[in-house]
């Protein structure tokens, strides 16, 4: 009514949430998509990913942000498969390649 032409749902991964909160949002992303509003997901390089990866290479510390590409791609492709309409990404080329793979699988 006030001239807004477009509204997106952004669950705000990482903003004031615990790792469990963020994982719950990812697990239930299909519910947000089911509202009919487009959903944008931005998990790229987030500290939650670092916390999940801590210990995976034998060290107890989370990896630095530049070493979170695989986890970023995993969550981005999950979000795409669940119907997210937009992905915010730091590693645009790699995420775009992953999107093309997911899109190819979804449309077959």
GROMACS .gro file of N, CA and C in nm:
model
  324
    1UNK      N    1   0.081  -0.120   0.000
    1UNK     CA    2   0.000   0.000   0.000
    1UNK      C    3   0.085   0.126   0.000
    2UNK      N    4   0.211   0.115   0.045
    2UNK     CA    5   0.298   0.233   0.050
    2UNK      C    6   0.401   0.234  -0.062
    3UNK      N    7   0.383   0.145  -0.160
    3UNK     CA    8   0.472   0.146  -0.275
    3UNK      C    9   0.584   0.046  -0.275
    4UNK      N   10   0.585  -0.046  -0.181
    4UNK     CA   11   0.688  -0.150  -0.179
    4UNK      C   12   0.650  -0.256  -0.282
    5UNK      N   13   0.737  -0.276  -0.379
    5UNK     CA   14   0.707  -0.369  -0.487
    5UNK      C   15   0.759  -0.510  -0.461
    6UNK      N   16   0.854  -0.523  -0.371
    6UNK     CA   17   0.919  -0.653  -0.355
    6UNK      C   18   0.958  -0.675  -0.209
    7UNK      N   19   0.925  -0.790  -0.157
    7UNK     CA   20   0.960  -0.827  -0.019
    7UNK      C   21   1.026  -0.964  -0.023
    8UNK      N   22   1.137  -0.978   0.048
    8UNK     CA   23   1.209  -1.105   0.059
    8UNK      C   24   1.219  -1.142   0.206
    9UNK      N   25   1.217  -1.271   0.233
    9UNK     CA   26   1.244  -1.322   0.367
    9UNK      C   27   1.394  -1.347   0.377
   10UNK      N   28   1.456  -1.289   0.479
   10UNK     CA   29   1.597  -1.314   0.507
   10UNK      C   30   1.606  -1.359   0.652
   11UNK      N   31   1.631  -1.489   0.675
   11UNK     CA   32   1.636  -1.538   0.812
   11UNK      C   33   1.751  -1.482   0.895
   12UNK      N   34   1.845  -1.413   0.833
   12UNK     CA   35   1.952  -1.349   0.908
   12UNK      C   36   2.046  -1.445   0.977
   13UNK      N   37   2.096  -1.540   0.903
   13UNK     CA   38   2.189  -1.637   0.961
   13UNK      C   39   2.304  -1.565   1.031
   14UNK      N   40   2.331  -1.607   1.153
   14UNK     CA   41   2.445  -1.555   1.225
   14UNK      C   42   2.417  -1.432   1.310
   15UNK      N   43   2.311  -1.362   1.285
   15UNK     CA   44   2.285  -1.238   1.358
   15UNK      C   45   2.211  -1.266   1.488
   16UNK      N   46   2.287  -1.273   1.598
   16UNK     CA   47   2.229  -1.296   1.730
   16UNK      C   48   2.175  -1.437   1.750
   17UNK      N   49   2.228  -1.532   1.673
   17UNK     CA   50   2.179  -1.669   1.681
   17UNK      C   51   2.292  -1.762   1.721
   18UNK      N   52   2.254  -1.872   1.784
   18UNK     CA   53   2.351  -1.975   1.818
   18UNK      C   54   2.370  -2.066   1.695
   19UNK      N   55   2.468  -2.155   1.704
   19UNK     CA   56   2.487  -2.254   1.599
   19UNK      C   57   2.360  -2.336   1.583
   20UNK      N   58   2.299  -2.376   1.695
   20UNK     CA   59   2.176  -2.456   1.690
   20UNK      C   60   2.064  -2.379   1.620
   21UNK      N   61   2.051  -2.250   1.649
   21UNK     CA   62   1.949  -2.168   1.582
   21UNK      C   63   1.971  -2.168   1.431
   22UNK      N   64   2.095  -2.147   1.390
   22UNK     CA   65   2.126  -2.141   1.247
   22UNK      C   66   2.100  -2.275   1.179
   23UNK      N   67   2.136  -2.384   1.244
   23UNK     CA   68   2.111  -2.516   1.186
   23UNK      C   69   1.962  -2.545   1.177
   24UNK      N   70   1.888  -2.499   1.276
   24UNK     CA   71   1.743  -2.516   1.274
   24UNK      C   72   1.681  -2.438   1.157
   25UNK      N   73   1.729  -2.317   1.135
   25UNK     CA   74   1.680  -2.238   1.020
   25UNK      C   75   1.709  -2.309   0.889
   26UNK      N   76   1.829  -2.363   0.875
   26UNK     CA   77   1.862  -2.436   0.752
   26UNK      C   78   1.775  -2.560   0.736
   27UNK      N   79   1.754  -2.632   0.845
   27UNK     CA   80   1.675  -2.755   0.839
   27UNK      C   81   1.530  -2.728   0.802
   28UNK      N   82   1.480  -2.610   0.838
   28UNK     CA   83   1.340  -2.576   0.814
   28UNK      C   84   1.322  -2.471   0.706
   29UNK      N   85   1.422  -2.453   0.624
   29UNK     CA   86   1.417  -2.353   0.519
   29UNK      C   87   1.297  -2.373   0.426
   30UNK      N   88   1.260  -2.498   0.405
   30UNK     CA   89   1.146  -2.526   0.319
   30UNK      C   90   1.017  -2.461   0.371
   31UNK      N   91   1.007  -2.444   0.502
   31UNK     CA   92   0.889  -2.379   0.560
   31UNK      C   93   0.884  -2.231   0.525
   32UNK      N   94   1.000  -2.167   0.524
   32UNK     CA   95   1.004  -2.027   0.483
   32UNK      C   96   0.970  -2.014   0.335
   33UNK      N   97   1.025  -2.103   0.253
   33UNK     CA   98   0.996  -2.102   0.109
   33UNK      C   99   0.847  -2.125   0.086
   34UNK      N  100   0.785  -2.211   0.167
   34UNK     CA  101   0.643  -2.244   0.150
   34UNK      C  102   0.550  -2.125   0.175
   35UNK      N  103   0.601  -2.019   0.236
   35UNK     CA  104   0.517  -1.901   0.258
   35UNK      C  105   0.480  -1.833   0.127
   36UNK      N  106   0.559  -1.861   0.022
   36UNK     CA  107   0.534  -1.798  -0.106
   36UNK      C  108   0.617  -1.672  -0.130
   37UNK      N  109   0.675  -1.620  -0.024
   37UNK     CA  110   0.764  -1.505  -0.040
   37UNK      C  111   0.902  -1.556  -0.080
   38UNK      N  112   0.974  -1.484  -0.165
   38UNK     CA  113   1.109  -1.529  -0.199
   38UNK      C  114   1.201  -1.522  -0.077
   39UNK      N  115   1.293  -1.616  -0.070
   39UNK     CA  116   1.384  -1.628   0.044
   39UNK      C  117   1.527  -1.606  -0.002
   40UNK      N  118   1.601  -1.525   0.073
   40UNK     CA  119   1.742  -1.502   0.047
   40UNK      C  120   1.821  -1.563   0.163
   41UNK      N  121   1.930  -1.631   0.129
   41UNK     CA  122   2.012  -1.699   0.230
   41UNK      C  123   2.157  -1.650   0.217
   42UNK      N  124   2.213  -1.614   0.330
   42UNK     CA  125   2.352  -1.570   0.333
   42UNK      C  126   2.428  -1.639   0.444
   43UNK      N  127   2.487  -1.754   0.413
   43UNK     CA  128   2.564  -1.829   0.513
   43UNK      C  129   2.714  -1.824   0.484
   44UNK      N  130   2.752  -1.763   0.374
   44UNK     CA  131   2.890  -1.764   0.327
   44UNK      C  132   2.989  -1.716   0.434
   45UNK      N  133   3.083  -1.804   0.466
   45UNK     CA  134   3.194  -1.777   0.558
   45UNK      C  135   3.152  -1.742   0.700
   46UNK      N  136   3.029  -1.765   0.737
   46UNK     CA  137   2.979  -1.727   0.869
   46UNK      C  138   3.053  -1.800   0.981
   47UNK      N  139   3.052  -1.739   1.098
   47UNK     CA  140   3.120  -1.799   1.213
   47UNK      C  141   3.058  -1.932   1.252
   48UNK      N  142   2.929  -1.948   1.228
   48UNK     CA  143   2.865  -2.078   1.254
   48UNK      C  144   2.936  -2.188   1.177
   49UNK      N  145   2.970  -2.161   1.052
   49UNK     CA  146   3.041  -2.261   0.972
   49UNK      C  147   3.177  -2.291   1.034
   50UNK      N  148   3.245  -2.187   1.080
   50UNK     CA  149   3.373  -2.208   1.146
   50UNK      C  150   3.359  -2.294   1.271
   51UNK      N  151   3.255  -2.269   1.348
   51UNK     CA  152   3.233  -2.349   1.470
   51UNK      C  153   3.203  -2.494   1.436
   52UNK      N  154   3.125  -2.514   1.329
   52UNK     CA  155   3.094  -2.651   1.287
   52UNK      C  156   3.219  -2.724   1.238
   53UNK      N  157   3.310  -2.650   1.174
   53UNK     CA  158   3.431  -2.710   1.120
   53UNK      C  159   3.543  -2.725   1.223
   54UNK      N  160   3.531  -2.658   1.337
   54UNK     CA  161   3.636  -2.666   1.439
   54UNK      C  162   3.661  -2.811   1.475
   55UNK      N  163   3.786  -2.849   1.473
   55UNK     CA  164   3.824  -2.986   1.506
   55UNK      C  165   3.826  -3.080   1.387
   56UNK      N  166   3.771  -3.037   1.274
   56UNK     CA  167   3.765  -3.128   1.159
   56UNK      C  168   3.901  -3.157   1.099
   57UNK      N  169   3.997  -3.069   1.124
   57UNK     CA  170   4.132  -3.093   1.071
   57UNK      C  171   4.230  -3.128   1.183
   58UNK      N  172   4.177  -3.161   1.299
   58UNK     CA  173   4.262  -3.200   1.411
   58UNK      C  174   4.295  -3.087   1.506
   59UNK      N  175   4.262  -2.963   1.469
   59UNK     CA  176   4.285  -2.850   1.559
   59UNK      C  177   4.151  -2.807   1.617
   60UNK      N  178   4.151  -2.766   1.743
   60UNK     CA  179   4.024  -2.730   1.809
   60UNK      C  180   3.968  -2.595   1.765
   61UNK      N  181   4.047  -2.516   1.696
   61UNK     CA  182   4.005  -2.381   1.658
   61UNK      C  183   3.927  -2.382   1.527
   62UNK      N  184   3.830  -2.291   1.514
   62UNK     CA  185   3.761  -2.278   1.386
   62UNK      C  186   3.859  -2.231   1.278
   63UNK      N  187   3.840  -2.276   1.155
   63UNK     CA  188   3.928  -2.230   1.049
   63UNK      C  189   3.902  -2.083   1.019
   64UNK      N  190   4.003  -2.012   0.966
   64UNK     CA  191   3.981  -1.872   0.930
   64UNK      C  192   3.876  -1.861   0.817
   65UNK      N  193   3.819  -1.743   0.802
   65UNK     CA  194   3.710  -1.725   0.706
   65UNK      C  195   3.748  -1.769   0.565
   66UNK      N  196   3.871  -1.750   0.525
   66UNK     CA  197   3.911  -1.787   0.388
   66UNK      C  198   3.917  -1.938   0.368
   67UNK      N  199   3.907  -2.016   0.475
   67UNK     CA  200   3.908  -2.162   0.465
   67UNK      C  201   3.770  -2.224   0.490
   68UNK      N  202   3.665  -2.149   0.460
   68UNK     CA  203   3.529  -2.198   0.482
   68UNK      C  204   3.451  -2.214   0.351
   69UNK      N  205   3.522  -2.220   0.239
   69UNK     CA  206   3.455  -2.229   0.109
   69UNK      C  207   3.365  -2.352   0.099
   70UNK      N  208   3.418  -2.468   0.132
   70UNK     CA  209   3.339  -2.591   0.116
   70UNK      C  210   3.213  -2.587   0.200
   71UNK      N  211   3.224  -2.540   0.324
   71UNK     CA  212   3.106  -2.530   0.409
   71UNK      C  213   3.008  -2.426   0.355
   72UNK      N  214   3.060  -2.318   0.302
   72UNK     CA  215   2.974  -2.216   0.242
   72UNK      C  216   2.899  -2.272   0.122
   73UNK      N  217   2.968  -2.348   0.038
   73UNK     CA  218   2.904  -2.408  -0.079
   73UNK      C  219   2.801  -2.513  -0.037
   74UNK      N  220   2.832  -2.589   0.068
   74UNK     CA  221   2.737  -2.691   0.115
   74UNK      C  222   2.607  -2.627   0.161
   75UNK      N  223   2.616  -2.520   0.239
   75UNK     CA  224   2.494  -2.457   0.288
   75UNK      C  225   2.422  -2.381   0.176
   76UNK      N  226   2.497  -2.323   0.083
   76UNK     CA  227   2.434  -2.253  -0.029
   76UNK      C  228   2.359  -2.352  -0.118
   77UNK      N  229   2.420  -2.465  -0.149
   77UNK     CA  230   2.351  -2.562  -0.235
   77UNK      C  231   2.232  -2.624  -0.163
   78UNK      N  232   2.243  -2.645  -0.033
   78UNK     CA  233   2.128  -2.693   0.044
   78UNK      C  234   2.013  -2.592   0.032
   79UNK      N  235   2.045  -2.464   0.051
   79UNK     CA  236   1.942  -2.361   0.043
   79UNK      C  237   1.879  -2.357  -0.097
   80UNK      N  238   1.961  -2.371  -0.200
   80UNK     CA  239   1.908  -2.373  -0.337
   80UNK      C  240   1.813  -2.491  -0.357
   81UNK      N  241   1.855  -2.607  -0.309
   81UNK     CA  242   1.773  -2.727  -0.324
   81UNK      C  243   1.641  -2.714  -0.248
   82UNK      N  244   1.641  -2.636  -0.140
   82UNK     CA  245   1.520  -2.615  -0.062
   82UNK      C  246   1.430  -2.507  -0.122
   83UNK      N  247   1.480  -2.437  -0.224
   83UNK     CA  248   1.398  -2.338  -0.294
   83UNK      C  249   1.433  -2.193  -0.269
   84UNK      N  250   1.544  -2.166  -0.202
   84UNK     CA  251   1.584  -2.026  -0.183
   84UNK      C  252   1.597  -1.958  -0.319
   85UNK      N  253   1.550  -1.836  -0.328
   85UNK     CA  254   1.551  -1.764  -0.455
   85UNK      C  255   1.676  -1.684  -0.478
   86UNK      N  256   1.754  -1.660  -0.372
   86UNK     CA  257   1.877  -1.582  -0.385
   86UNK      C  258   1.976  -1.628  -0.279
   87UNK      N  259   2.102  -1.632  -0.316
   87UNK     CA  260   2.210  -1.666  -0.225
   87UNK      C  261   2.307  -1.549  -0.221
   88UNK      N  262   2.337  -1.501  -0.100
   88UNK     CA  263   2.443  -1.400  -0.085
   88UNK      C  264   2.573  -1.477  -0.064
   89UNK      N  265   2.677  -1.439  -0.140
   89UNK     CA  266   2.801  -1.517  -0.134
   89UNK      C  267   2.923  -1.428  -0.142
   90UNK      N  268   3.027  -1.468  -0.070
   90UNK     CA  269   3.157  -1.403  -0.082
   90UNK      C  270   3.235  -1.460  -0.200
   91UNK      N  271   3.221  -1.589  -0.222
   91UNK     CA  272   3.292  -1.658  -0.330
   91UNK      C  273   3.194  -1.677  -0.447
   92UNK      N  274   3.174  -1.570  -0.521
   92UNK     CA  275   3.068  -1.566  -0.622
   92UNK      C  276   3.088  -1.671  -0.731
   93UNK      N  277   3.208  -1.681  -0.786
   93UNK     CA  278   3.231  -1.775  -0.895
   93UNK      C  279   3.202  -1.920  -0.852
   94UNK      N  280   3.257  -1.960  -0.740
   94UNK     CA  281   3.236  -2.097  -0.692
   94UNK      C  282   3.089  -2.122  -0.660
   95UNK      N  283   3.022  -2.025  -0.602
   95UNK     CA  284   2.881  -2.041  -0.569
   95UNK      C  285   2.795  -2.046  -0.695
   96UNK      N  286   2.831  -1.964  -0.794
   96UNK     CA  287   2.757  -1.968  -0.922
   96UNK      C  288   2.774  -2.103  -0.990
   97UNK      N  289   2.894  -2.160  -0.985
   97UNK     CA  290   2.916  -2.293  -1.043
   97UNK      C  291   2.831  -2.397  -0.969
   98UNK      N  292   2.830  -2.388  -0.837
   98UNK     CA  293   2.748  -2.481  -0.758
   98UNK      C  294   2.601  -2.463  -0.791
   99UNK      N  295   2.558  -2.340  -0.810
   99UNK     CA  296   2.417  -2.313  -0.846
   99UNK      C  297   2.382  -2.377  -0.979
  100UNK      N  298   2.472  -2.370  -1.075
  100UNK     CA  299   2.445  -2.433  -1.206
  100UNK      C  300   2.432  -2.584  -1.191
  101UNK      N  301   2.513  -2.644  -1.108
  101UNK     CA  302   2.503  -2.788  -1.086
  101UNK      C  303   2.369  -2.822  -1.020
  102UNK      N  304   2.334  -2.749  -0.915
  102UNK     CA  305   2.208  -2.775  -0.847
  102UNK      C  306   2.092  -2.751  -0.941
  103UNK      N  307   2.095  -2.645  -1.017
  103UNK     CA  308   1.985  -2.616  -1.109
  103UNK      C  309   1.971  -2.727  -1.213
  104UNK      N  310   2.082  -2.779  -1.259
  104UNK     CA  311   2.077  -2.890  -1.355
  104UNK      C  312   2.012  -3.013  -1.296
  105UNK      N  313   2.037  -3.039  -1.169
  105UNK     CA  314   1.979  -3.154  -1.103
  105UNK      C  315   1.830  -3.133  -1.077
  106UNK      N  316   1.793  -3.011  -1.039
  106UNK     CA  317   1.654  -2.984  -1.005
  106UNK      C  318   1.565  -2.989  -1.129
  107UNK      N  319   1.615  -2.942  -1.242
  107UNK     CA  320   1.532  -2.931  -1.360
  107UNK      C  321   1.526  -3.061  -1.442
  108UNK      N  322   1.604  -3.162  -1.407
  108UNK     CA  323   1.603  -3.287  -1.482
  108UNK      C  324   1.484  -3.372  -1.444
   0.00000   0.00000   0.00000
